[in-house]
CSV table of C-alpha atoms and ligand atoms in Angstrom, one decimal:
chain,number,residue,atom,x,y,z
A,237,UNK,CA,-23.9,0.1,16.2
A,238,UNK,CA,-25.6,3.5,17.2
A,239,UNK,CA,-27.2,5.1,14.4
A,240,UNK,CA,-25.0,7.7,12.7
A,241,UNK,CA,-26.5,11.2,13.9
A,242,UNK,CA,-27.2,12.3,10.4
A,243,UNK,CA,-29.6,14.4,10.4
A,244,UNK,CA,-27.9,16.6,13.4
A,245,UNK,CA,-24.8,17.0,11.9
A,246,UNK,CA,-26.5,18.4,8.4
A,247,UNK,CA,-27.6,21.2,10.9
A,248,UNK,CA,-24.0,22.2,11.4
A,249,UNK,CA,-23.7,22.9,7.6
A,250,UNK,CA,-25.1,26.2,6.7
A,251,UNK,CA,-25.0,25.2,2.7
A,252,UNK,CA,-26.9,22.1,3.3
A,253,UNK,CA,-30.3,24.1,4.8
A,254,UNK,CA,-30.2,26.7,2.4
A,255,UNK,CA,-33.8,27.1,1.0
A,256,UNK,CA,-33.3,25.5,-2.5
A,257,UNK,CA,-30.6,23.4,-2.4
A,258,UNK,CA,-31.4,19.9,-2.6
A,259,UNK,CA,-28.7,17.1,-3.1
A,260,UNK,CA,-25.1,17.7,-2.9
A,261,UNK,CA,-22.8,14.6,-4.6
A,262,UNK,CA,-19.8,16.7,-5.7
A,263,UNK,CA,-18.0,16.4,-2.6
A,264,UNK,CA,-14.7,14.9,-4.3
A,265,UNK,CA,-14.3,18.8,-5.9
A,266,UNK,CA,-15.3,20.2,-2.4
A,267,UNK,CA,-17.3,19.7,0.8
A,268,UNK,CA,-19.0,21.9,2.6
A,269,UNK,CA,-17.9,23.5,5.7
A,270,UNK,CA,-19.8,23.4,9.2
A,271,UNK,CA,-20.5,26.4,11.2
A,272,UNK,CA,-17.8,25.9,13.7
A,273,UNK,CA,-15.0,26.1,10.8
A,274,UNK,CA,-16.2,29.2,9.7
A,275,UNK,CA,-16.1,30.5,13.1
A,276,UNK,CA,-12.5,29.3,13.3
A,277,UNK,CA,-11.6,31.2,10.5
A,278,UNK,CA,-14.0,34.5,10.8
A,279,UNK,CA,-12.2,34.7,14.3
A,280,UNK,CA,-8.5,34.6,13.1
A,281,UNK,CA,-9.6,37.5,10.4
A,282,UNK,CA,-11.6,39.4,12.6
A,283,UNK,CA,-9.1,39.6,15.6
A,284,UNK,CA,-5.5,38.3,14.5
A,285,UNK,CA,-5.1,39.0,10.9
A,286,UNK,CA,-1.0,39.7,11.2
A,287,UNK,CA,2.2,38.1,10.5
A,288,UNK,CA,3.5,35.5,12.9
A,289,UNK,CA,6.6,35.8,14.6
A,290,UNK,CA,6.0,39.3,16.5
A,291,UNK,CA,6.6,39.9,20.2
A,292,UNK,CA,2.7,41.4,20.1
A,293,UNK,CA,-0.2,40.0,21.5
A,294,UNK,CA,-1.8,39.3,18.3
A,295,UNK,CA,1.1,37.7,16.8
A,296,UNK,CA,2.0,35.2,19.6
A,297,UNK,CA,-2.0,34.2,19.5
A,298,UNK,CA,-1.3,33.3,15.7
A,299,UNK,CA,2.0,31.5,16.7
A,300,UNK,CA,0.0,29.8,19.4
A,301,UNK,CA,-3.3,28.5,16.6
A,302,UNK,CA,-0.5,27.6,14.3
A,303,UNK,CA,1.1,25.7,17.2
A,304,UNK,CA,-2.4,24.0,17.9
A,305,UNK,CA,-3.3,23.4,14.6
A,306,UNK,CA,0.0,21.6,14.5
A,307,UNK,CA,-0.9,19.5,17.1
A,308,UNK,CA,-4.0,18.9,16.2
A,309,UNK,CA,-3.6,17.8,12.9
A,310,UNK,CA,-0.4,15.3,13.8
A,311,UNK,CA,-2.8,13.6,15.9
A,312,UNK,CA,-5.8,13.1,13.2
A,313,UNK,CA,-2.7,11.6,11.0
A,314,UNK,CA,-1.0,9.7,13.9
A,315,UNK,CA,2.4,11.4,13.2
A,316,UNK,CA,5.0,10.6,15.8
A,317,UNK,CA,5.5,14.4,16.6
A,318,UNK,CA,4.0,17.9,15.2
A,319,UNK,CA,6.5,18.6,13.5
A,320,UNK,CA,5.9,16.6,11.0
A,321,UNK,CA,3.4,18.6,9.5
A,322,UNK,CA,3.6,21.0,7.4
A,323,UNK,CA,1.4,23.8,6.1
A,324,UNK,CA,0.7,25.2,2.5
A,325,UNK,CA,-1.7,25.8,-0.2
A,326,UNK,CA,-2.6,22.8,-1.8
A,327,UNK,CA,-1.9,19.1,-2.3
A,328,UNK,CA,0.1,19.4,-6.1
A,329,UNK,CA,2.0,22.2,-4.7
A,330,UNK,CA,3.6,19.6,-1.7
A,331,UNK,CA,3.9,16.7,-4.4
A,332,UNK,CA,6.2,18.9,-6.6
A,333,UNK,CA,8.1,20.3,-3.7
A,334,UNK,CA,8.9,16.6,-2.3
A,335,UNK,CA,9.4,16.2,-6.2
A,336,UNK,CA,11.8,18.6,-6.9
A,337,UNK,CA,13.6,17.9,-3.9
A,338,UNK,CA,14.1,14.2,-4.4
A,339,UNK,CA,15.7,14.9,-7.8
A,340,UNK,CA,18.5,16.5,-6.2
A,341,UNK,CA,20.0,13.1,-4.8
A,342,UNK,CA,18.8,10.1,-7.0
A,343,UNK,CA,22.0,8.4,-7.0
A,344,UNK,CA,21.4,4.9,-7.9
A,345,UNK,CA,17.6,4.6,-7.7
A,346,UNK,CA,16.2,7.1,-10.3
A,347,UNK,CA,13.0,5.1,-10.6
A,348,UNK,CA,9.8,6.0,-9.3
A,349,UNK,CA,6.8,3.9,-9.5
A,350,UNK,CA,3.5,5.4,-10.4
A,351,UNK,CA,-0.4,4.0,-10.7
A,352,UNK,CA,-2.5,5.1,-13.4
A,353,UNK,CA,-5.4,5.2,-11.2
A,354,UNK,CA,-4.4,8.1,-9.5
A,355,UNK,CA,-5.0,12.0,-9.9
A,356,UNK,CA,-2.6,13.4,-12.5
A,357,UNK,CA,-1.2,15.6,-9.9
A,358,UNK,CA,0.6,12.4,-8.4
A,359,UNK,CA,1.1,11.4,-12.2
A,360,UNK,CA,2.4,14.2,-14.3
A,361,UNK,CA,4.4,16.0,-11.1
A,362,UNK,CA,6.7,12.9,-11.0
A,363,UNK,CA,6.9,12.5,-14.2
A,364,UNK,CA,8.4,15.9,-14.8
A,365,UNK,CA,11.6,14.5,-13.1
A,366,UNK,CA,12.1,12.4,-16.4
A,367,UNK,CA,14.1,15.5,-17.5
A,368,UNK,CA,16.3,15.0,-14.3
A,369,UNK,CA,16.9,11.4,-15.6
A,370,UNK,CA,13.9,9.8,-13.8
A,371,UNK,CA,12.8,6.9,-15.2
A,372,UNK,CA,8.8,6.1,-14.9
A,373,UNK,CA,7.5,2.5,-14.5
A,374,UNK,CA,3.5,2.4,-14.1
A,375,UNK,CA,1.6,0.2,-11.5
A,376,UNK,CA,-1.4,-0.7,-13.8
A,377,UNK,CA,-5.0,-0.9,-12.3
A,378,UNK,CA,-7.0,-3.7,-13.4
A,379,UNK,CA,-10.2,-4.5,-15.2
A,380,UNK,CA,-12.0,-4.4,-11.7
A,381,UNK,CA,-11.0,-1.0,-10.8
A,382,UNK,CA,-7.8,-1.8,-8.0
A,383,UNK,CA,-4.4,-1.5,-8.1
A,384,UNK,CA,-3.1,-4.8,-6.8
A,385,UNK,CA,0.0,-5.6,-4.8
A,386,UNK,CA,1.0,-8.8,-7.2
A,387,UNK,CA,1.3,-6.1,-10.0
A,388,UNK,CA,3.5,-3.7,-7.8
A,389,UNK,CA,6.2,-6.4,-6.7
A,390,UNK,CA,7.7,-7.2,-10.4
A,391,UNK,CA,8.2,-3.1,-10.7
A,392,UNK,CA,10.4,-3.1,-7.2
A,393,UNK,CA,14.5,-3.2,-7.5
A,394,UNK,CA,17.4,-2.0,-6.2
A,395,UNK,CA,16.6,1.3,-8.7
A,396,UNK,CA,13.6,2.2,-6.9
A,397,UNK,CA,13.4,5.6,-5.2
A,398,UNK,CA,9.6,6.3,-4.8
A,399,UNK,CA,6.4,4.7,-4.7
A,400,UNK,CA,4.1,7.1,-5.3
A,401,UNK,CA,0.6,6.1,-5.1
A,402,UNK,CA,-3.5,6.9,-4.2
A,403,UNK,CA,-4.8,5.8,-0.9
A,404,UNK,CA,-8.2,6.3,-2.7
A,405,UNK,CA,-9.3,7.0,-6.1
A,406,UNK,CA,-11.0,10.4,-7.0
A,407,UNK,CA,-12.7,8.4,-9.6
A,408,UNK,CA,-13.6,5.0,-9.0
A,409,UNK,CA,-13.3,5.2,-4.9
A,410,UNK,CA,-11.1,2.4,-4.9
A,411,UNK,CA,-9.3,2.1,-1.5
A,412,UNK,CA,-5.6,0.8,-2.2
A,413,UNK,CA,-3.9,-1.6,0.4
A,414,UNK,CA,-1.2,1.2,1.6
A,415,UNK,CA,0.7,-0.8,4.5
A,416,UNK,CA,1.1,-3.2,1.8
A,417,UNK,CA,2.8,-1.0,-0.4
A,418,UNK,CA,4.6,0.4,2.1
A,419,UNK,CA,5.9,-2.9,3.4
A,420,UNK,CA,7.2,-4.2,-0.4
A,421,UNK,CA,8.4,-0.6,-1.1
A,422,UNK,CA,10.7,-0.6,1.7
A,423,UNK,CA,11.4,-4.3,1.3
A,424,UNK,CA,13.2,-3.0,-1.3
A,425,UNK,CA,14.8,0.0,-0.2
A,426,UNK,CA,12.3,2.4,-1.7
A,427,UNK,CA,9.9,5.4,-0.2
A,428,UNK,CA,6.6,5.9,-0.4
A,429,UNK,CA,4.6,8.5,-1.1
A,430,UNK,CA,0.6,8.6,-0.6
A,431,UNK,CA,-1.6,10.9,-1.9
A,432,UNK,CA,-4.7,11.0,1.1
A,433,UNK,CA,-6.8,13.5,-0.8
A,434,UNK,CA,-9.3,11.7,-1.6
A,435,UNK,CA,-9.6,9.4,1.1
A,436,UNK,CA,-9.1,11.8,4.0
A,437,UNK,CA,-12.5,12.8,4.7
A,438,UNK,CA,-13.9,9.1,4.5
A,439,UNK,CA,-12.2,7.2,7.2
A,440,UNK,CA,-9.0,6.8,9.9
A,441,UNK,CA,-5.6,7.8,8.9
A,442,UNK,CA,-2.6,6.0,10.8
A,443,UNK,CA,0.7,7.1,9.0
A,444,UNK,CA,2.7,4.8,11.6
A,445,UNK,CA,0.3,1.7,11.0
A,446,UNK,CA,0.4,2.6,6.8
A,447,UNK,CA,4.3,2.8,7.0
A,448,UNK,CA,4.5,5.5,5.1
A,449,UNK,CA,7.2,7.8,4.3
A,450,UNK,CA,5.3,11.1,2.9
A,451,UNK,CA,1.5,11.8,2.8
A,452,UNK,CA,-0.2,14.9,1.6
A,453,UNK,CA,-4.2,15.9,2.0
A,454,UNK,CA,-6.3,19.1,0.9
A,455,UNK,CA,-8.5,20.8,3.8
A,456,UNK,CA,-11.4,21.5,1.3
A,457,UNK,CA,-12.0,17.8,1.0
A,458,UNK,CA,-12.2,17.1,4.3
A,459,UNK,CA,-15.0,20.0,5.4
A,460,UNK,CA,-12.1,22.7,5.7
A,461,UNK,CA,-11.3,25.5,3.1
A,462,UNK,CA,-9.1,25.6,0.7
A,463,UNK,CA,-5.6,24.9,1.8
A,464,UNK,CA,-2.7,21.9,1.9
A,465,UNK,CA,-0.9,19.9,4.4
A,466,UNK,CA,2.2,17.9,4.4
A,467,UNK,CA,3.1,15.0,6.5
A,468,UNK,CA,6.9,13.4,6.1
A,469,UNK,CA,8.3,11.0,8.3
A,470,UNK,CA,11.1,13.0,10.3
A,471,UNK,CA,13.9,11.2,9.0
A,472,UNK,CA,12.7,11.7,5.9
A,473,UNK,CA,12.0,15.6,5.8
A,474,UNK,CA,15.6,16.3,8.1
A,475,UNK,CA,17.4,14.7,4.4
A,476,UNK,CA,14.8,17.1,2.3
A,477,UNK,CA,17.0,19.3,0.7
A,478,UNK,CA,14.1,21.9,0.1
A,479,UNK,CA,14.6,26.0,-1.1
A,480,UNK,CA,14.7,28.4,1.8
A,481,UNK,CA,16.7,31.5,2.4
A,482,UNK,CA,19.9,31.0,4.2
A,483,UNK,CA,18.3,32.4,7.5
A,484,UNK,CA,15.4,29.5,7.6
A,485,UNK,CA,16.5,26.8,10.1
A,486,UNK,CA,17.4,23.2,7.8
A,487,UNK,CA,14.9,21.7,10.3
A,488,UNK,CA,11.1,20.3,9.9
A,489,UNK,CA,8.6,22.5,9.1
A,490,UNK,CA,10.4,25.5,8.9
A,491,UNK,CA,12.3,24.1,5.8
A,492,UNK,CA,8.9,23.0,4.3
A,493,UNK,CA,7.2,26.0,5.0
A,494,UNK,CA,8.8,28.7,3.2
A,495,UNK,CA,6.7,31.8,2.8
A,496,UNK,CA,3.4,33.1,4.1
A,497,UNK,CA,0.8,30.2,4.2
A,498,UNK,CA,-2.7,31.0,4.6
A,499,UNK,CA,-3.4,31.4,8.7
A,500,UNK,CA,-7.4,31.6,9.0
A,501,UNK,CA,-7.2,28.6,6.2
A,502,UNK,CA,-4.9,26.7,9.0
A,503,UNK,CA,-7.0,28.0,12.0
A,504,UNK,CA,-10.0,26.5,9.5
A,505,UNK,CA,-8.7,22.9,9.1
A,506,UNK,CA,-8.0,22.7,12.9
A,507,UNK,CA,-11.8,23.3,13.4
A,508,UNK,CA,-12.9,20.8,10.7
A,509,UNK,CA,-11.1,18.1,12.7
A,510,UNK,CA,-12.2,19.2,16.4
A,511,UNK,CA,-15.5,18.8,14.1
A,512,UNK,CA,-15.0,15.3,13.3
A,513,UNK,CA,-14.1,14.4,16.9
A,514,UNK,CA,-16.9,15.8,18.2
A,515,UNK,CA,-18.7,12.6,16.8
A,516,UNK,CA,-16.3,10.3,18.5
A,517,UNK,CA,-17.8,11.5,22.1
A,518,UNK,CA,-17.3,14.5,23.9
A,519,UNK,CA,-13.9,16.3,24.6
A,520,UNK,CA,-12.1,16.0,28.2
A,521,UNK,CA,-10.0,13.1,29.1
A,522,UNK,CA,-6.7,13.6,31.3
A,523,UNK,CA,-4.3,12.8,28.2
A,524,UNK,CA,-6.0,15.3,25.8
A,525,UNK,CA,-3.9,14.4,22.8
A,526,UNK,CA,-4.8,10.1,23.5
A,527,UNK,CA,-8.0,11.5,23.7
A,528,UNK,CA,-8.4,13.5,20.7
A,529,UNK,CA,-6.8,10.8,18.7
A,530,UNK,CA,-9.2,7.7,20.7
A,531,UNK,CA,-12.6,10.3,19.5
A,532,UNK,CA,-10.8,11.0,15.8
A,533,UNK,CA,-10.2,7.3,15.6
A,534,UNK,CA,-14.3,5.9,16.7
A,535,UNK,CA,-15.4,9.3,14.6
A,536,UNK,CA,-13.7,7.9,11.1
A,537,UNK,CA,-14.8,4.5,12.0
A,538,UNK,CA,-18.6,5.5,12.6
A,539,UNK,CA,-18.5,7.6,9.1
A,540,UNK,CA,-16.4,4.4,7.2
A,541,UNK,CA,-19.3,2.4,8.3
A,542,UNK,CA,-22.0,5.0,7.8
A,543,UNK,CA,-20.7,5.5,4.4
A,544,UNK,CA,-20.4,2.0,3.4
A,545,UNK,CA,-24.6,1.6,4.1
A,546,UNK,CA,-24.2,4.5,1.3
A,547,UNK,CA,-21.7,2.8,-1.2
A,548,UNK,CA,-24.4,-0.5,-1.2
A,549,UNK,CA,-27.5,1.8,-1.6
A,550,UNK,CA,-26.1,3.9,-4.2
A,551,UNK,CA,-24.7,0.8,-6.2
A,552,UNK,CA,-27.9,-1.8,-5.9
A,553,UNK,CA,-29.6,1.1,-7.4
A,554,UNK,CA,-27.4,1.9,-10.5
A,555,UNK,CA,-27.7,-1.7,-11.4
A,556,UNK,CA,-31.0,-1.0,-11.3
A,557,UNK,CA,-30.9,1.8,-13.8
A,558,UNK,CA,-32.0,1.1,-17.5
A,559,UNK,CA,-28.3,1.3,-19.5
A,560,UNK,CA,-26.0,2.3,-16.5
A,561,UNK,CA,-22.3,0.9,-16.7
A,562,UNK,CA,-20.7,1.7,-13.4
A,563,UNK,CA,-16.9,1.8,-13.4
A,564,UNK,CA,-14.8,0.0,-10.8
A,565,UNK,CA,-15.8,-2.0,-7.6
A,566,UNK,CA,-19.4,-2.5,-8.6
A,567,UNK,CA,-20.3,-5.4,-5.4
A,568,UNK,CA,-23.1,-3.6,-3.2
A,569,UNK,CA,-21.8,-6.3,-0.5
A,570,UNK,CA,-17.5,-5.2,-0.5
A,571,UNK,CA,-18.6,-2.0,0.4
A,572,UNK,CA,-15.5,-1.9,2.6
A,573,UNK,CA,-13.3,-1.6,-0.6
A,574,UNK,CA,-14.1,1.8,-1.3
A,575,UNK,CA,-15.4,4.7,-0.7
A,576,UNK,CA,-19.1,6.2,-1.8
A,577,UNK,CA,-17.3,8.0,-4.6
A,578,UNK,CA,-18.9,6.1,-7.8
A,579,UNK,CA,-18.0,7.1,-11.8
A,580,UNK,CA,-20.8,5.8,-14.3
A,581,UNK,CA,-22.4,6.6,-17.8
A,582,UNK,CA,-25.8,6.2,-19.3
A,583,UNK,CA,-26.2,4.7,-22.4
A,584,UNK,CA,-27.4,6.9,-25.3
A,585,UNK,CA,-27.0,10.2,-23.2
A,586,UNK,CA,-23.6,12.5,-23.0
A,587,UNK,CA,-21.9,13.1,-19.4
A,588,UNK,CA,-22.5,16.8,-20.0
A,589,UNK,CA,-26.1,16.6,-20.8
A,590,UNK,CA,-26.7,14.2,-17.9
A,591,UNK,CA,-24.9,16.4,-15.2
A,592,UNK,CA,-27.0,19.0,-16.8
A,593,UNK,CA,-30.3,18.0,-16.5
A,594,UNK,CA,-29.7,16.6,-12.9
A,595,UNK,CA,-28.6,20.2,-12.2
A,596,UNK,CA,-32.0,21.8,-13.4
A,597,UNK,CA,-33.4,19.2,-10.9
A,598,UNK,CA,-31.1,20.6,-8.2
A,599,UNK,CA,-29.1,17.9,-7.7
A,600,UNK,CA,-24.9,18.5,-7.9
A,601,UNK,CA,-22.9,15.9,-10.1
A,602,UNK,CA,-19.9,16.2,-11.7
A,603,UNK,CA,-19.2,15.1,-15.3
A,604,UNK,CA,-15.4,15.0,-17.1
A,605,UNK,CA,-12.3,13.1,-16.8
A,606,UNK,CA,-12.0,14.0,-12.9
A,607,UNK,CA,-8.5,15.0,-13.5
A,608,UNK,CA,-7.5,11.1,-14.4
A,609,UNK,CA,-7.2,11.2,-18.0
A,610,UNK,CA,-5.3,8.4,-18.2
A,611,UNK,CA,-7.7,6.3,-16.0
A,612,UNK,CA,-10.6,7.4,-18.3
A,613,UNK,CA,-8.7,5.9,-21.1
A,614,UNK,CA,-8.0,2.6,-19.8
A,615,UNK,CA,-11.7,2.9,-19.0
A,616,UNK,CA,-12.1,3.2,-22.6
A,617,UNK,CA,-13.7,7.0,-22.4
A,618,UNK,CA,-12.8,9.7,-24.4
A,619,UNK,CA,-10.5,11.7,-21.6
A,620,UNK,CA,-12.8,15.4,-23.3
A,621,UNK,CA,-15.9,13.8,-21.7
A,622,UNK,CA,-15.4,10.9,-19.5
A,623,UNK,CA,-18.1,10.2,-16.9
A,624,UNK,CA,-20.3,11.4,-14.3
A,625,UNK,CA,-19.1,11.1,-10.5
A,626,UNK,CA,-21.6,10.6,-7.5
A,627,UNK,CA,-19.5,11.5,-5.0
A,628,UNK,CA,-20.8,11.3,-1.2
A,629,UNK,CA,-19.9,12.0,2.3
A,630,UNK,CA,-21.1,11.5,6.0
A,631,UNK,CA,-23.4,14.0,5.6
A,632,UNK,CA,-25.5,12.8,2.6
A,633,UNK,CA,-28.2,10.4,3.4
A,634,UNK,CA,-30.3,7.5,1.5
A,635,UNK,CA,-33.0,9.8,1.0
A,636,UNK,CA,-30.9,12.0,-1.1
A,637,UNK,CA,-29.4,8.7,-3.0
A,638,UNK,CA,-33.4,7.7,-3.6
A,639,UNK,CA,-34.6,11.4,-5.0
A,640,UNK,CA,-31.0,10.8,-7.3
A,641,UNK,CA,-32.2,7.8,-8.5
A,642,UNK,CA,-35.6,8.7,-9.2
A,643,UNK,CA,-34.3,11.4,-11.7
A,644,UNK,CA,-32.1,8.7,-13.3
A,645,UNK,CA,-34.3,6.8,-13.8
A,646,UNK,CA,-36.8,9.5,-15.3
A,647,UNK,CA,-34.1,10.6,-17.9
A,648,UNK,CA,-33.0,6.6,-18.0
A,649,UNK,CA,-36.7,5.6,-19.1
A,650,UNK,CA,-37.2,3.3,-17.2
B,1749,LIG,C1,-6.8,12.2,-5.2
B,1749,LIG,C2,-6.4,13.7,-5.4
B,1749,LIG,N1,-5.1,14.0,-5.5
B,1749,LIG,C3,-4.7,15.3,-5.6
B,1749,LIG,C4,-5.6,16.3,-5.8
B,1749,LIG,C5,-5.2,17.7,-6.0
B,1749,LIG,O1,-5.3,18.4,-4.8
B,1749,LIG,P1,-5.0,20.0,-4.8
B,1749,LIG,O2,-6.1,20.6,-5.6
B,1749,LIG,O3,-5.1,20.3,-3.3
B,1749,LIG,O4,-3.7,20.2,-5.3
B,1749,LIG,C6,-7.0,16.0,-5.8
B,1749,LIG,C7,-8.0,17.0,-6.1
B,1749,LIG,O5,-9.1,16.8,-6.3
B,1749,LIG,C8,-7.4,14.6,-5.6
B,1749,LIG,O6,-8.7,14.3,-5.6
């Protein structure tokens, strides 16, 4: 394997070689953005800040970016066609819309499946539809931090509607076998809904491969601002019955899109992932959508394995850590079952104070329940203060994870 390009690519990041900063590990609330995203989105504001839909240049150059972002984005997801996607503001937002729609037409299935694993905005949005006569039945992780197909099958019947589940935990990093739920979910004559999130910016997406019916991701995870995208199955989103006004067209994405979305943010994801392909090889073949998707697909496979190097360095040295219990997939060698995305305490110190004093240091962690109360609890941590997250990307390097460990270990005493 070529060696990842590390240290180029932190050029591209503005907010990484800013005189002060020093380690960034709170990627899971937010990564950074390269140069070439701003650019995107400084452009659309600068020169096309207008409505779409006009018969005026600058109107028909914001039809044409959404039209490219479109396309863009259904390749870096696989989707059979563009239209497919859909654009919005944020990840919850699509959940409850897919939500609320679904509850129009339960008929015989009225149960959905959910993981206590996952964010609580894939929890609690379905679990509002309990007024609509949903019933709930929970996928329960496991003592070794993964949510395991044996434990899904006795929850399938002919009363399933949904599956809705993680690809990859926003806590533990745990990477769930989706093609397998997808394959037992529609064995029984049930949907699927995946929440990509967190595991968008870590490695290849392949909604045809997964088997998927819906999938939803946030651009400020995956070095984009702060915007949402929607990805249904076609079949699935023509039988959406979603709100729009009577003149909207019942089709795909117009009947997902409702409203004004946020343009520049859209022109801004588009750039993130001509970003990522850029480390895939350079732009140019005949077929440029086989293309795109060939450089997108050797891209997230250089940054999985990049990133696993990262998952083993960061967890041989937390065992190494006077008093550190680190939660879920502990094995420095099954790097491949998650992500570098790694929740852990220290004994005798308080999440908050830890976070805190790693701050003054100038290194970013998170501390709290993550937005997975419920996994906290099965954790057996109080949801009010939880644990502190590590939480890397490609652009973090084992340099960083060494100066991180250095000032655990200071605090540690070891
Ligand atoms: C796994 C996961 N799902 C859902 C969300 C919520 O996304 P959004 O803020 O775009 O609604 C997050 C946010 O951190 C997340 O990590």
């Amino acid at each position: 394997m070529a060696e990842f390009p590390v240290d180029r690519l932190r050029r591209m990041f503005p907010a990484l070689n800013r005189s002060g900063s020093s380690v960034f590990f709170d990627n899971a609330a937010g990564a950074q953005i390269p140069q070439h995203v701003f650019d995107a989105i400084n452009d659309h504001l600068l020169c096309r800040n207008v409505q779409r839909g006009g018969r005026y240049r600058e109107s028909r150059e914001v039809d044409a970016e959404i039209a490219r972002a479109r396309e863009v984005l259904a390749t870096f997801l696989n989707a059979a066609e563009p239209d497919e996607v859909a654009f919005g503001m944020n990840a919850t937002s699509f959940i409850r819309l897919v939500s609320l729609a679904l509850s129009q037409n339960f008929g015989d299935r009225r149960e959905i499946v959910v993981s206590d694993l996952d964010h609580e905005a894939n929890i609690a949005t379905w679990m509002a539809l309990e007024r609509e006569g949903a019933v709930i039945r929970w996928w329960k992780v496991r003592d070794d931090g993964n949510l395991h197909l044996a434990d899904l099958e006795p929850l399938l019947s002919s009363k399933t509607r949904l599956v809705a589940c993680t690809v990859t935990s926003n806590a533990l990093g745990t990477i769930i076998d989706v093609a397998g739920v997808a394959k037992r979910a529609h064995a029984a004559g049930a949907e699927v809904f995946l929440d990509c999130v967190h595991y968008a910016p870590h490695g290849p997406i392949d909604v045809q491969e997964w088997g998927c019916d819906y999938l939803v991701c946030s651009g400020y995870k995956i070095f984009a601002p702060h915007m949402g995208f929607l990805w249904g199955r076609r079949a699935a989103l023509d039988a959406l019955p979603t709100f729009r006004e009577d003149f909207i067209p019942n089709v795909p994405p117009l009947k997902i899109e409702v409203g004004t979305f946020v343009y520049e943010n859209v022109a801004g994801m588009r750039a993130a992932v001509e970003y990522l392909a850029e480390l895939g090889g350079p732009s140019g073949g005949n077929d440029a959508s086989s293309s795109l998707r060939k450089r997108l697909s050797s891209a997230m496979k250089a940054i999985r394995e990049y990133e696993a190097t990262l998952s083993a360095a960061l967890l041989q040295g937390l065992r190494s850590i006077k008093g550190a219990t680190v939660y879920g997939i502990q094995d420095a060698q099954a790097p491949h079952l998650r992500v570098p995305t790694v929740c852990f305490n220290l004994k005798n110190i308080s999440p908050a104070l830890l976070t805190t004093r790693l701050a003054d240091k100038g290194i970013a962690v998170r501390d709290g329940h993550m937005y997975s109360p419920r996994l906290m609890k099965r954790l057996r941590l109080s949801p009010d203060t939880g644990a502190v997250r590590a939480s890397l990307v490609h652009y973090n390097t084992r340099e960083e994870i060494r100066v991180f460990l250095k000032e655990l270990q200071e605090i540690a005493g070891n």
